[in-house]
Short mmCIF file of C-alpha atoms in Angstrom, two decimals:
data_model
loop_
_atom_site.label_atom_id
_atom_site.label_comp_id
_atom_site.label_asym_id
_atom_site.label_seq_id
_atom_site.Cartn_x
_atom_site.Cartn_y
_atom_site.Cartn_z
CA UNK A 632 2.07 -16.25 -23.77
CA UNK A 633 0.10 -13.58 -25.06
CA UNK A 634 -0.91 -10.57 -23.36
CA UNK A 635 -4.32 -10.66 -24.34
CA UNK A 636 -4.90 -14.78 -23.23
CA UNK A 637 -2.69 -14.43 -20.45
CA UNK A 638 -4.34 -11.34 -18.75
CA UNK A 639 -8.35 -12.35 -19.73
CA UNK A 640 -7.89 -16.19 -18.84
CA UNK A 641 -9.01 -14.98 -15.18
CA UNK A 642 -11.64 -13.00 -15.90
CA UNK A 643 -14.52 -15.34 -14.12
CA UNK A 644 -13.06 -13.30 -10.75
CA UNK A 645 -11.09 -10.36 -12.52
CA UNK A 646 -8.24 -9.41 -9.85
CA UNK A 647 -10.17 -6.42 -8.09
CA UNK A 648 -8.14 -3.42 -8.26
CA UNK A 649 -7.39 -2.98 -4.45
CA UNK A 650 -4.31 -1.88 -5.44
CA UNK A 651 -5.10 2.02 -6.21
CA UNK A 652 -3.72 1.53 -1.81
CA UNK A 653 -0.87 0.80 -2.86
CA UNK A 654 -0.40 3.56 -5.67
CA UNK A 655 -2.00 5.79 -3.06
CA UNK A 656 0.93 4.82 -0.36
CA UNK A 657 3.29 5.04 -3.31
CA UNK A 658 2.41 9.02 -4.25
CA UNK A 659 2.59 9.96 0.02
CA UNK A 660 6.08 8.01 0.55
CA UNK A 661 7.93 7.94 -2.97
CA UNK A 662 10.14 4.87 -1.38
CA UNK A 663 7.10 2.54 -2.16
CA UNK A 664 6.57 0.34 -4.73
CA UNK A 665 4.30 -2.94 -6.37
CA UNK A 666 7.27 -4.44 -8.56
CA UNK A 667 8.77 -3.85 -11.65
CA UNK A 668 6.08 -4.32 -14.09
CA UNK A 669 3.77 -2.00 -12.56
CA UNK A 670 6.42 0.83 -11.93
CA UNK A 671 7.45 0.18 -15.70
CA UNK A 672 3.34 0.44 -16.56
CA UNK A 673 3.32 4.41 -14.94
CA UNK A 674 1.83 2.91 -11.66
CA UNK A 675 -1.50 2.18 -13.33
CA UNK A 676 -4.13 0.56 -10.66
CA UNK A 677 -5.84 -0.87 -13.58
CA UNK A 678 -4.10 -3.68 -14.91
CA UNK A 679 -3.82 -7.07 -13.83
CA UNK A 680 -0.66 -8.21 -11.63
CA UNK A 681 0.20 -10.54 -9.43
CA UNK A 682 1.35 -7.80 -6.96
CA UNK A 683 -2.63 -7.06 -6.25
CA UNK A 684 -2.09 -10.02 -3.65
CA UNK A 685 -0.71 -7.37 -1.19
CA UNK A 686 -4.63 -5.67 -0.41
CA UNK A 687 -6.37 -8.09 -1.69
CA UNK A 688 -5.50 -11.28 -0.16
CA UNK A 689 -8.74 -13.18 -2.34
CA UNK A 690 -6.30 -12.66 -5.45
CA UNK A 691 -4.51 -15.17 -4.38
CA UNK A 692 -6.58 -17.55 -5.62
CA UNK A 693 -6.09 -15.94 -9.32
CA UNK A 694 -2.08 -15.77 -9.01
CA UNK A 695 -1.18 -19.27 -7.12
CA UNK A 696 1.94 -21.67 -6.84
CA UNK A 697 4.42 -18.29 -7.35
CA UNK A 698 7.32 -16.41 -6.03
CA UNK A 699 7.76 -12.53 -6.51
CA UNK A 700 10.71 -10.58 -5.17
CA UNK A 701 11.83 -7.16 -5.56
CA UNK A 702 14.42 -5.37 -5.28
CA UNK A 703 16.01 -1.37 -5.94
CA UNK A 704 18.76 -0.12 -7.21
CA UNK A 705 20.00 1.22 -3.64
CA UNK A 706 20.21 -2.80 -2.48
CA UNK A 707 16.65 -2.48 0.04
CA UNK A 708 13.67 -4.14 -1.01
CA UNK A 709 10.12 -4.04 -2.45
CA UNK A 710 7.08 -6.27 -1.57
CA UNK A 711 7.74 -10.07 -1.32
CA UNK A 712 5.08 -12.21 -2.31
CA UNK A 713 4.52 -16.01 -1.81
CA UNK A 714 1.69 -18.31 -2.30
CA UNK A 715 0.58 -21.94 -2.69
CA UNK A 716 -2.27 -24.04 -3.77
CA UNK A 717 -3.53 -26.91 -1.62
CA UNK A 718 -5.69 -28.29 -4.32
CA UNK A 719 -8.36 -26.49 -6.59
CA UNK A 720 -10.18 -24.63 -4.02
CA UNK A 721 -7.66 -23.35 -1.32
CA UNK A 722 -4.60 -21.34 -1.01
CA UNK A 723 -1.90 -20.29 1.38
CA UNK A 724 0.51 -17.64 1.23
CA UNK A 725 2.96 -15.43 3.37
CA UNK A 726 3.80 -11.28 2.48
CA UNK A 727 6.42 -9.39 3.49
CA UNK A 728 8.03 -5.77 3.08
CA UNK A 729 4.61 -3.68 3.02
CA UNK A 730 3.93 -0.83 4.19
CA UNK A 731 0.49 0.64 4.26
CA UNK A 732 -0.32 4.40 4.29
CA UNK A 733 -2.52 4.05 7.63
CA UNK A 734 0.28 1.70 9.37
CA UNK A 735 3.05 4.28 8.25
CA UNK A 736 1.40 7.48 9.43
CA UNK A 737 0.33 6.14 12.95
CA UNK A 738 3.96 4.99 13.60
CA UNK A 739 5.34 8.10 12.72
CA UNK A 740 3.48 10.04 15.11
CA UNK A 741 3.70 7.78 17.36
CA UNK A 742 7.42 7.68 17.02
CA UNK A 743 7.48 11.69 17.51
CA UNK A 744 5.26 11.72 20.69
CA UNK A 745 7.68 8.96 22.35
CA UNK A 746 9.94 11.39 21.61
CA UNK A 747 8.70 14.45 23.28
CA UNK A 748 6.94 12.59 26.26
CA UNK A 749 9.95 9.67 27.33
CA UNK A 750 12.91 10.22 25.52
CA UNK A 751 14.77 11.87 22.97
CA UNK A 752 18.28 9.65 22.79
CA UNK A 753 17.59 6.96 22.15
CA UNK A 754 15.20 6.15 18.49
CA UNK A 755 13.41 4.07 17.45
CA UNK A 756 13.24 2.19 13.81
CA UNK A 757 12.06 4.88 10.98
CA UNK A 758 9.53 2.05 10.40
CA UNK A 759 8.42 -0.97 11.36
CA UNK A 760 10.00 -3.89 10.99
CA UNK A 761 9.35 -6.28 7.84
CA UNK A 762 7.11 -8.86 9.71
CA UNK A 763 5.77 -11.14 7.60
CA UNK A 764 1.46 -11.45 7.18
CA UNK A 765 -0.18 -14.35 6.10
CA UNK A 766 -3.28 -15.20 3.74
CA UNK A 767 -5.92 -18.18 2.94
CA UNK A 768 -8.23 -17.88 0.27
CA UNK A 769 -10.95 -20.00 -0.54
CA UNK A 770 -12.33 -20.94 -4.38
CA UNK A 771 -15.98 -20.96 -4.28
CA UNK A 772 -18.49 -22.00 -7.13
CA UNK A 773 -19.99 -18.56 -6.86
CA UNK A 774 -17.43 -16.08 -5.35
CA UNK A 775 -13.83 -16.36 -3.97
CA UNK A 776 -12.88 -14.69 -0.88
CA UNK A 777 -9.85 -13.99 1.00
CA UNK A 778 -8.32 -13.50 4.33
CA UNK A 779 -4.90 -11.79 5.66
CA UNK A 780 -3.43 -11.44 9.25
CA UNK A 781 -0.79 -9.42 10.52
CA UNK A 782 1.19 -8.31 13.08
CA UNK A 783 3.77 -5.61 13.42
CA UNK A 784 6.10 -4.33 15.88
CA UNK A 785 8.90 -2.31 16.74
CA UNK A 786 10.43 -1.53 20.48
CA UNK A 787 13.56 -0.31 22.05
CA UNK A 788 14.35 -1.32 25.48
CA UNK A 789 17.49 0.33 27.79
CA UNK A 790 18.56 0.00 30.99
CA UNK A 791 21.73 1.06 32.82
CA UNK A 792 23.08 1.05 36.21
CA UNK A 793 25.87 1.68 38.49
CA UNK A 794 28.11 -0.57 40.14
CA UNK A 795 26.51 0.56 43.99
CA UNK A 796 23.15 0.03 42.32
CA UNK A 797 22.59 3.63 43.28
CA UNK A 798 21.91 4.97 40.23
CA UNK A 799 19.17 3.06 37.61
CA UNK A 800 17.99 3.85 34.50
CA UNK A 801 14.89 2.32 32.57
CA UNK A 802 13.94 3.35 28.61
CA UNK A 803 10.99 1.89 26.87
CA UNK A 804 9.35 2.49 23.52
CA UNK A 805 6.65 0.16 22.06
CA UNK A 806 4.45 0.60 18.61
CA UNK A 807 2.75 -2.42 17.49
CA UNK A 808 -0.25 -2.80 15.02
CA UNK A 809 -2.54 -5.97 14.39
CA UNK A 810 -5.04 -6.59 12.79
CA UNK A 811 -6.97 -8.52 9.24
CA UNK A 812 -7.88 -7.77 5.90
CA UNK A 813 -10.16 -9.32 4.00
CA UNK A 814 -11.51 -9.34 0.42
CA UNK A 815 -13.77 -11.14 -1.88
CA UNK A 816 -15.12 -11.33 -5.90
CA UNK A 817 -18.46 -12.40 -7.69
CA UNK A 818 -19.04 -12.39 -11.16
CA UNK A 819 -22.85 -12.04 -12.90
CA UNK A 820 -22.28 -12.40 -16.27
CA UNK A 821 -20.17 -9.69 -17.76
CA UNK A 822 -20.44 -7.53 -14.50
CA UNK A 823 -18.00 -8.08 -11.34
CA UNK A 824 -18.28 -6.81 -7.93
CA UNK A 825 -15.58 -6.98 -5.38
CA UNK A 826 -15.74 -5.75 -2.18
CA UNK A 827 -12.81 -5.64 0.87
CA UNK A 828 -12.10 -4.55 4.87
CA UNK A 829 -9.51 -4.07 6.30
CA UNK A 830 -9.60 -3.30 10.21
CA UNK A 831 -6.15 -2.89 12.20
CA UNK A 832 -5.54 -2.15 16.06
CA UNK A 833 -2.46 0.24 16.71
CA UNK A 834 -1.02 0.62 20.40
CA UNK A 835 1.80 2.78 21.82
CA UNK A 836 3.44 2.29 25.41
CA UNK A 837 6.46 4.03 26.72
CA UNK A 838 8.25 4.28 29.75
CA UNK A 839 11.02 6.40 31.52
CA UNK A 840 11.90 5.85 35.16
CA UNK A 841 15.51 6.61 36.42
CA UNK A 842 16.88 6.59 40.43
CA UNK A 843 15.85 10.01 42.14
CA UNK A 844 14.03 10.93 39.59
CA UNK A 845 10.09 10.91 38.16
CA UNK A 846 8.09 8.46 36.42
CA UNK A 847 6.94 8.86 33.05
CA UNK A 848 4.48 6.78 31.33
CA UNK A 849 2.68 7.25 27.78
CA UNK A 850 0.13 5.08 26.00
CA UNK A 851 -2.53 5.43 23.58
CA UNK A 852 -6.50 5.43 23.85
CA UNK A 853 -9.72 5.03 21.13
CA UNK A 854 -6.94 3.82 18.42
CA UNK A 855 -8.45 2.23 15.19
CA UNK A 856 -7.20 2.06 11.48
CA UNK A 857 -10.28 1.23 8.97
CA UNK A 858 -10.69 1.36 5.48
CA UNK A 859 -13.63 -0.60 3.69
CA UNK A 860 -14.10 -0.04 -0.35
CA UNK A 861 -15.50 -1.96 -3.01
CA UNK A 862 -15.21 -2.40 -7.26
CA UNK A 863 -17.48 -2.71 -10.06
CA UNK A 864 -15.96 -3.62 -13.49
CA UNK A 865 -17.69 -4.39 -16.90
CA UNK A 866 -15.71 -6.75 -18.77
CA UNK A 867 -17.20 -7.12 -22.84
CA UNK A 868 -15.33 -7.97 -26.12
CA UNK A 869 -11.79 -6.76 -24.70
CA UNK A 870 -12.90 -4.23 -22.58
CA UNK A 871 -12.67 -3.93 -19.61
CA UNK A 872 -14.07 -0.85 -17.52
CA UNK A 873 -13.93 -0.65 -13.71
CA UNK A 874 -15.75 2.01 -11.23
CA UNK A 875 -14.41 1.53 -7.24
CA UNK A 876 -14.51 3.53 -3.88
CA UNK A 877 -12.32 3.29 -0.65
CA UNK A 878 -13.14 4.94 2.58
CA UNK A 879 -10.32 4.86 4.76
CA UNK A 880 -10.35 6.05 8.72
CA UNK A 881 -7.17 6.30 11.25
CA UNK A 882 -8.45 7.41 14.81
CA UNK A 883 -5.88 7.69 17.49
CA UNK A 884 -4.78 9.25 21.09
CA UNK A 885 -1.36 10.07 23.22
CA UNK A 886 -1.78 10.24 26.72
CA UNK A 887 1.45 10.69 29.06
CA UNK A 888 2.13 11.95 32.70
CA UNK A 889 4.98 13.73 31.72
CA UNK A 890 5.36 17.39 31.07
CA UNK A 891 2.93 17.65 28.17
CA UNK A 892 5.54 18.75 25.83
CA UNK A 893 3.84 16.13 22.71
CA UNK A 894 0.60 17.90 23.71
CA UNK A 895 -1.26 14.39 23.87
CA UNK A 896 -2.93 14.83 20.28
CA UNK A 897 -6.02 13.09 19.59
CA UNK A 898 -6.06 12.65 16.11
CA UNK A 899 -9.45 11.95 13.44
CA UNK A 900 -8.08 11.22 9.97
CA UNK A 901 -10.51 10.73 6.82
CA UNK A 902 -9.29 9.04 3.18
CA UNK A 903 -12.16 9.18 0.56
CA UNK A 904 -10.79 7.71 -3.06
CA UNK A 905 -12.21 7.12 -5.78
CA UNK A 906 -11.28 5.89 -8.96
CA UNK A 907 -11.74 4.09 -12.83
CA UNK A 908 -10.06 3.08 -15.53
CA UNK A 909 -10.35 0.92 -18.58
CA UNK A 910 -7.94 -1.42 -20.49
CA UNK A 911 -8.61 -2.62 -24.53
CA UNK A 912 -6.65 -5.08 -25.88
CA UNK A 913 -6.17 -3.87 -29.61
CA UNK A 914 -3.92 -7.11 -30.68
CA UNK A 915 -3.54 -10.07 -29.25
CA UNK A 916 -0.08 -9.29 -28.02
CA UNK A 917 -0.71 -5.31 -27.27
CA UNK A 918 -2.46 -3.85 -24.04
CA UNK A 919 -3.44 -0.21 -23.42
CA UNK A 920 -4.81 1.13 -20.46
CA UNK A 921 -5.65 4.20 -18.49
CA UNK A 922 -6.98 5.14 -15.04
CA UNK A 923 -7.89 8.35 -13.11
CA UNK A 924 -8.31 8.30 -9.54
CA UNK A 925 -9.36 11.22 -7.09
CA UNK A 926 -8.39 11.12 -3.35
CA UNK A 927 -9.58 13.46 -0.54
CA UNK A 928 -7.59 14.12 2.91
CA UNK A 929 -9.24 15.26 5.59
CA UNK A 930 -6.87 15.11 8.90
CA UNK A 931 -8.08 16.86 12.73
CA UNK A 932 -5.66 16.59 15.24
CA UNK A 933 -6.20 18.33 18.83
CA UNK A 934 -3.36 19.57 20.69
CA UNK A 935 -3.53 19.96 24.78
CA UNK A 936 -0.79 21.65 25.99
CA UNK A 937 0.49 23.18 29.74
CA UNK A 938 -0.56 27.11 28.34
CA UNK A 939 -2.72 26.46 26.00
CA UNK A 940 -4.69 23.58 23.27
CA UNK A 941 -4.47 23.87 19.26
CA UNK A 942 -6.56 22.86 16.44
CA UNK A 943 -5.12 21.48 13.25
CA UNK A 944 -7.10 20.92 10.17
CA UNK A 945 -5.36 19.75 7.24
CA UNK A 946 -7.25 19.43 3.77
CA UNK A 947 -6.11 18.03 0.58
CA UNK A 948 -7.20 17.13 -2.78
CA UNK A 949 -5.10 15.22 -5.18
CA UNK A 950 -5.46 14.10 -8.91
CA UNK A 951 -3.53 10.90 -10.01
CA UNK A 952 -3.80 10.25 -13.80
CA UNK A 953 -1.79 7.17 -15.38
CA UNK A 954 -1.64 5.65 -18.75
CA UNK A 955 0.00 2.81 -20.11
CA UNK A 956 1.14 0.29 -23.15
CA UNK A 957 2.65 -3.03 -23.14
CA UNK A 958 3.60 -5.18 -25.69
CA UNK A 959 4.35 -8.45 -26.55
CA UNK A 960 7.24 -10.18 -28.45
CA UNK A 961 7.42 -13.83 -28.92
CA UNK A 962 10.69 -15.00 -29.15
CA UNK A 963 10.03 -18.64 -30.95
CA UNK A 964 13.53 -19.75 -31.48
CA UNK A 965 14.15 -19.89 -27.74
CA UNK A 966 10.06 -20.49 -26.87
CA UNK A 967 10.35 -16.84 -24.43
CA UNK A 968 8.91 -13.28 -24.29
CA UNK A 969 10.34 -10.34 -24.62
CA UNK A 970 7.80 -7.66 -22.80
CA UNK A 971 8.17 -4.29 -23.82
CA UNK A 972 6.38 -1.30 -21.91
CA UNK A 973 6.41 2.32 -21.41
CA UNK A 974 3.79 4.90 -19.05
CA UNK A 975 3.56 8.51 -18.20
CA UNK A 976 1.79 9.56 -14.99
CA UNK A 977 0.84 13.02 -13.89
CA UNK A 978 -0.59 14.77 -10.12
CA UNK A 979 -2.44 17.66 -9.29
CA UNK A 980 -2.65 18.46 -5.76
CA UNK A 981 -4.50 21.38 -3.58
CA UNK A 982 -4.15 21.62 0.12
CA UNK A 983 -5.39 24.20 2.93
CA UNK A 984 -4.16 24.34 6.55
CA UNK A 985 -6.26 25.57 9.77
CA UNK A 986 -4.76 26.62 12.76
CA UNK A 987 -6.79 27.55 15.98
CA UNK A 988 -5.30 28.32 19.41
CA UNK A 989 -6.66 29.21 22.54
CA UNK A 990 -4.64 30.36 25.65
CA UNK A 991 -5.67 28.40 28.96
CA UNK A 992 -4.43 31.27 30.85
CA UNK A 993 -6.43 33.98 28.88
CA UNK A 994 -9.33 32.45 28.32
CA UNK A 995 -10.64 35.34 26.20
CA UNK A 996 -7.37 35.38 23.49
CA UNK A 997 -7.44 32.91 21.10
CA UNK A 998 -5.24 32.94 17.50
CA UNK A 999 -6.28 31.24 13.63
CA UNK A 1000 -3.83 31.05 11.10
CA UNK A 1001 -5.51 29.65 7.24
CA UNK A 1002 -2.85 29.09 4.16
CA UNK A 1003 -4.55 28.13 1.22
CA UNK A 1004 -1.75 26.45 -0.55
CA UNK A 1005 -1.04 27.17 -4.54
CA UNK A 1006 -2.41 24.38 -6.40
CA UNK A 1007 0.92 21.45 -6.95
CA UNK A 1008 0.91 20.28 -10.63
CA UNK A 1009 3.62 17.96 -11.28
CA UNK A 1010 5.19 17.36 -14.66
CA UNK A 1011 3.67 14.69 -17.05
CA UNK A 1012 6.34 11.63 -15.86
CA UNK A 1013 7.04 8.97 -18.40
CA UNK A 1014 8.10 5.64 -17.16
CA UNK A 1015 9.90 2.83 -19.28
CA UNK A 1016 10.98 -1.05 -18.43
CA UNK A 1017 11.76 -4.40 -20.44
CA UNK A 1018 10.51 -8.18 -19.42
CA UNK A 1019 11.71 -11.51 -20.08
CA UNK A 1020 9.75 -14.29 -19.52
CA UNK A 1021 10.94 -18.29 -20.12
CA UNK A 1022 9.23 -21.38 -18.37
CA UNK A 1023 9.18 -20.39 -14.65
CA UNK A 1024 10.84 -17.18 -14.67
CA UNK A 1025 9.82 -13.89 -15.42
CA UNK A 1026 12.14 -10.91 -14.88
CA UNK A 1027 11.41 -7.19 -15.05
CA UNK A 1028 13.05 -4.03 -14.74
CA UNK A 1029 11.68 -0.69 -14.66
CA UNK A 1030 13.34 3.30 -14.59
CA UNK A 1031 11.95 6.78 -15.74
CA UNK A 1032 13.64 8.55 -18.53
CA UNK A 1033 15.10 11.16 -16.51
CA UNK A 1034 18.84 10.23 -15.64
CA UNK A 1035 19.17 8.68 -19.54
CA UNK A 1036 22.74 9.41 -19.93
CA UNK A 1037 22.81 8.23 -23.69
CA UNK A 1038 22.83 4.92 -25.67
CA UNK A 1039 25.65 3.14 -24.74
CA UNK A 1040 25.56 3.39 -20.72
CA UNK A 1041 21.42 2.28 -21.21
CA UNK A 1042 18.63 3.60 -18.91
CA UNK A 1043 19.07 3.67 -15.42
CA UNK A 1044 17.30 0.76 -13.76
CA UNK A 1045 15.57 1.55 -11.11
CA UNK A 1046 13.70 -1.69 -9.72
CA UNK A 1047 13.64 -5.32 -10.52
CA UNK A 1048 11.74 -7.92 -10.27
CA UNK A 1049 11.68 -11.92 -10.30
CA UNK A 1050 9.11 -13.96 -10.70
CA UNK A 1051 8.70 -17.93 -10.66
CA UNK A 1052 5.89 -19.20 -11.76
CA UNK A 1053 5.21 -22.79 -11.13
CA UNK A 1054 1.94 -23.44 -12.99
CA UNK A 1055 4.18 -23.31 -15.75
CA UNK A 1056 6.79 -25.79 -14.29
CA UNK A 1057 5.41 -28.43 -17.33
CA UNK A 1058 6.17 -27.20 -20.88
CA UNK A 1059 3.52 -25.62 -22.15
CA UNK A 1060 2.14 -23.44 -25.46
CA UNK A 1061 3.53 -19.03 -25.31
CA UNK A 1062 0.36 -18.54 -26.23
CA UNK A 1063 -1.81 -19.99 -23.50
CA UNK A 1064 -2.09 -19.53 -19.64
CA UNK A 1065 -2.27 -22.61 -17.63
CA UNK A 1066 -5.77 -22.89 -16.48
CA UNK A 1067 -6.10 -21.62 -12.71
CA UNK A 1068 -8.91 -23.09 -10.36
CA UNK A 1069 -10.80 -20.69 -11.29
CA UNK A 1070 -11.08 -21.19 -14.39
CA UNK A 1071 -13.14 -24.52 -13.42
CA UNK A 1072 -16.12 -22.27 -12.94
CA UNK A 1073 -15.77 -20.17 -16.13
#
């Protein structure tokens, strides 16, 4: 198949780039990552891939009847993605292994306050567990849309007692998050417009109680994760050109009746991104692309402690720059691909910190602390990775040049990826895409 017919066969609902989440979520926790292809492509939010299924669950409609798994070089793994079509206008699909930025920095605070406010022994999970979420999207004549559920949890449960029952001891840590996501696409001619939500209840519970001793309880108030963004893209003559935004809140608060040593933070957190990019297909078989995207952090979290309460106000700025190249090599003896593709990426960060304490003792003292941190350039980061593609399977690898111990031992792979691809189950032309629901419309 050809890059150029395989990647613009969809474009009656272009793939929205939701996915600028997930590159966000993969610059806070380096762990994270789309798949193979993507990590190969310098993490560039711009390009078509299956993986977009993760935020934007109306993609699904685009990228049906498939099977994506992947997996590091360290044995744990990456984002697993299944869907099916039930006919032309409907599809079904299950997620797994995801973890968004919002989810991920609720549970680690809420991790730290059980902590301080039950229990320090025992621990929790460093995240939650890899429940799978589920997703329906519907084909429309006009616009496709999409919907994804989920449900998360992680707890820790301990009790002990003597043999004279005169000693007991109860331990109990909950975080769970649930919540929906939904997203949907419209085309008008050569413009596109793409919209999405995602809204998300978090809740923490703990409790300590032990024989002769006191109570303690902790739980969480006024707790909501939101983020709500939308894409336009211009797609003319092998160009394609895309303009988005993403506001993103995460509103939470501890509350305990133990000795207030987590301070029972009530915390406001503020993600403002935006980004574009644009991809030209130069061959038929050769894609370019690059994207810029700008993200703003603004996090207040209030402090209430025995002696005194503290203000924290962290700000931060970062630059994300990415550009790409793949190409295509038909391999007509054996009727495969071989998928060639190299990136380089670069960040620029600048953060400040606020600090403002006042004593509940001496009403009249009070302390602020600013650092103004030096601005965090990174170095320009080339990626590199290889594809094969044959019938139903795909398989990609991906690593960064740095660790390339010479020729003969090869690059280091970092991350794989398999695909299957059952729209292609029935032999069909390289150099054509089978036609996708979607299509029908086009």
């Amino acid at each position: 198949m050809i890059i150029k017919q395989q990647l613009r066969s969809i474009s009656f609902f272009t793939v929205s780039r939701l996915c600028v989440l997930a590159i966000i979520s993969f610059l806070m926790h380096t762990g994270y990552s789309q798949n193979a292809r993507l990590d190969a492509l310098a993490n560039n939010f711009c390009i078509d891939d299956a993986s977009a299924i993760t935020n934007n669950p109306a993609a699904s409609i685009t990228y049906y009847d498939i099977l994506q798994a992947t997996s590091f070089a360290d044995g744990t793994f990456g984002p697993f993605i299944g869907v099916k079509s039930l006919g032309k206008h409907l599809s079904v699909g299950l997620i797994a292994n995801v973890n968004d930025h919002g989810d991920s920095v609720f549970y680690q605070s809420s991790s730290q306050y059980l902590d301080s406010a039950i229990d320090t022994s025992s621990e929790l999970l460093s995240m939650f567990p890899a429940y799978p979420q589920l997703i329906i999207a519907a084909n429309c004549k006009y616009f496709n849309f999409g919907l994804k559920v989920f449900y998360k949890r992680s707890d820790l449960e301990i009790q002990q007692s003597s043999s004279d029952n005169q000693s007991n001891e109860h331990i109990k840590k909950d975080i769970m998050i649930y919540g929906v996501s939904g997203s949907a696409g419209a085309r008008f001619g050569i413009f596109g417009l793409y919209p999405f939500f995602t809204l998300s209840v978090p809740k923490t519970q703990g409790v300590a109680t032990a024989t002769g001793k006191q109570s303690f309880k902790a739980s969480t108030e006024n707790n909501i994760i939101a983020e709500a963004g939308t894409e336009f893209d211009f797609d003319y003559n092998g160009l394609n050109l895309r303009l988005g935004g993403i506001y993103s809140l995460t509103k939470y608060s501890f509350i305990s009746n133990s000795t207030n040593k987590g301070g029972n933070p009530v915390a406001n957190k503020t993600r403002i991104t935006g980004y574009l990019g644009m991809t030209v297909y130069p061959a038929e078989s050769v894609l370019l692309s690059a994207a810029y995207a700008l993200i703003s952090d603004n996090d207040n979290t209030e402090y209430a402690f025995d002696l005194y309460t503290m203000q924290q106000k962290n700000i931060g700025l970062l630059h994300y720059i990415t550009a790409s190249c793949e190409y295509e090599m038909s391999i007509k003896k054996i009727n495969a691909s071989l998928f060639i593709r190299s990136g380089v990426y670069w960040t620029l960060s600048n953060s400040t910190y606020d600090e403002h304490v006042e004593f509940i003792t001496e009403p009249s003292r009070v302390s602020d602390y600013k650092e103004i941190y030096a601005s965090d350039a990174s170095s320009f980061i080339p990626t590199l990775g290889l594809g094969f593609s044959k019938g139903i399977i795909q398989f990609d690898i991906a690593s960064k040049l740095a660790g390339w111990s010479g020729l003969v031992s090869g690059m280091p792979v970092l991350i794989g990826t398999l695909t299957l691809d059952f729209t292609k189950k029935v032999a069909k032309s390289t150099i054509e895409r089978p036609v996708t629901p979607t299509d029908l419309y086009n």
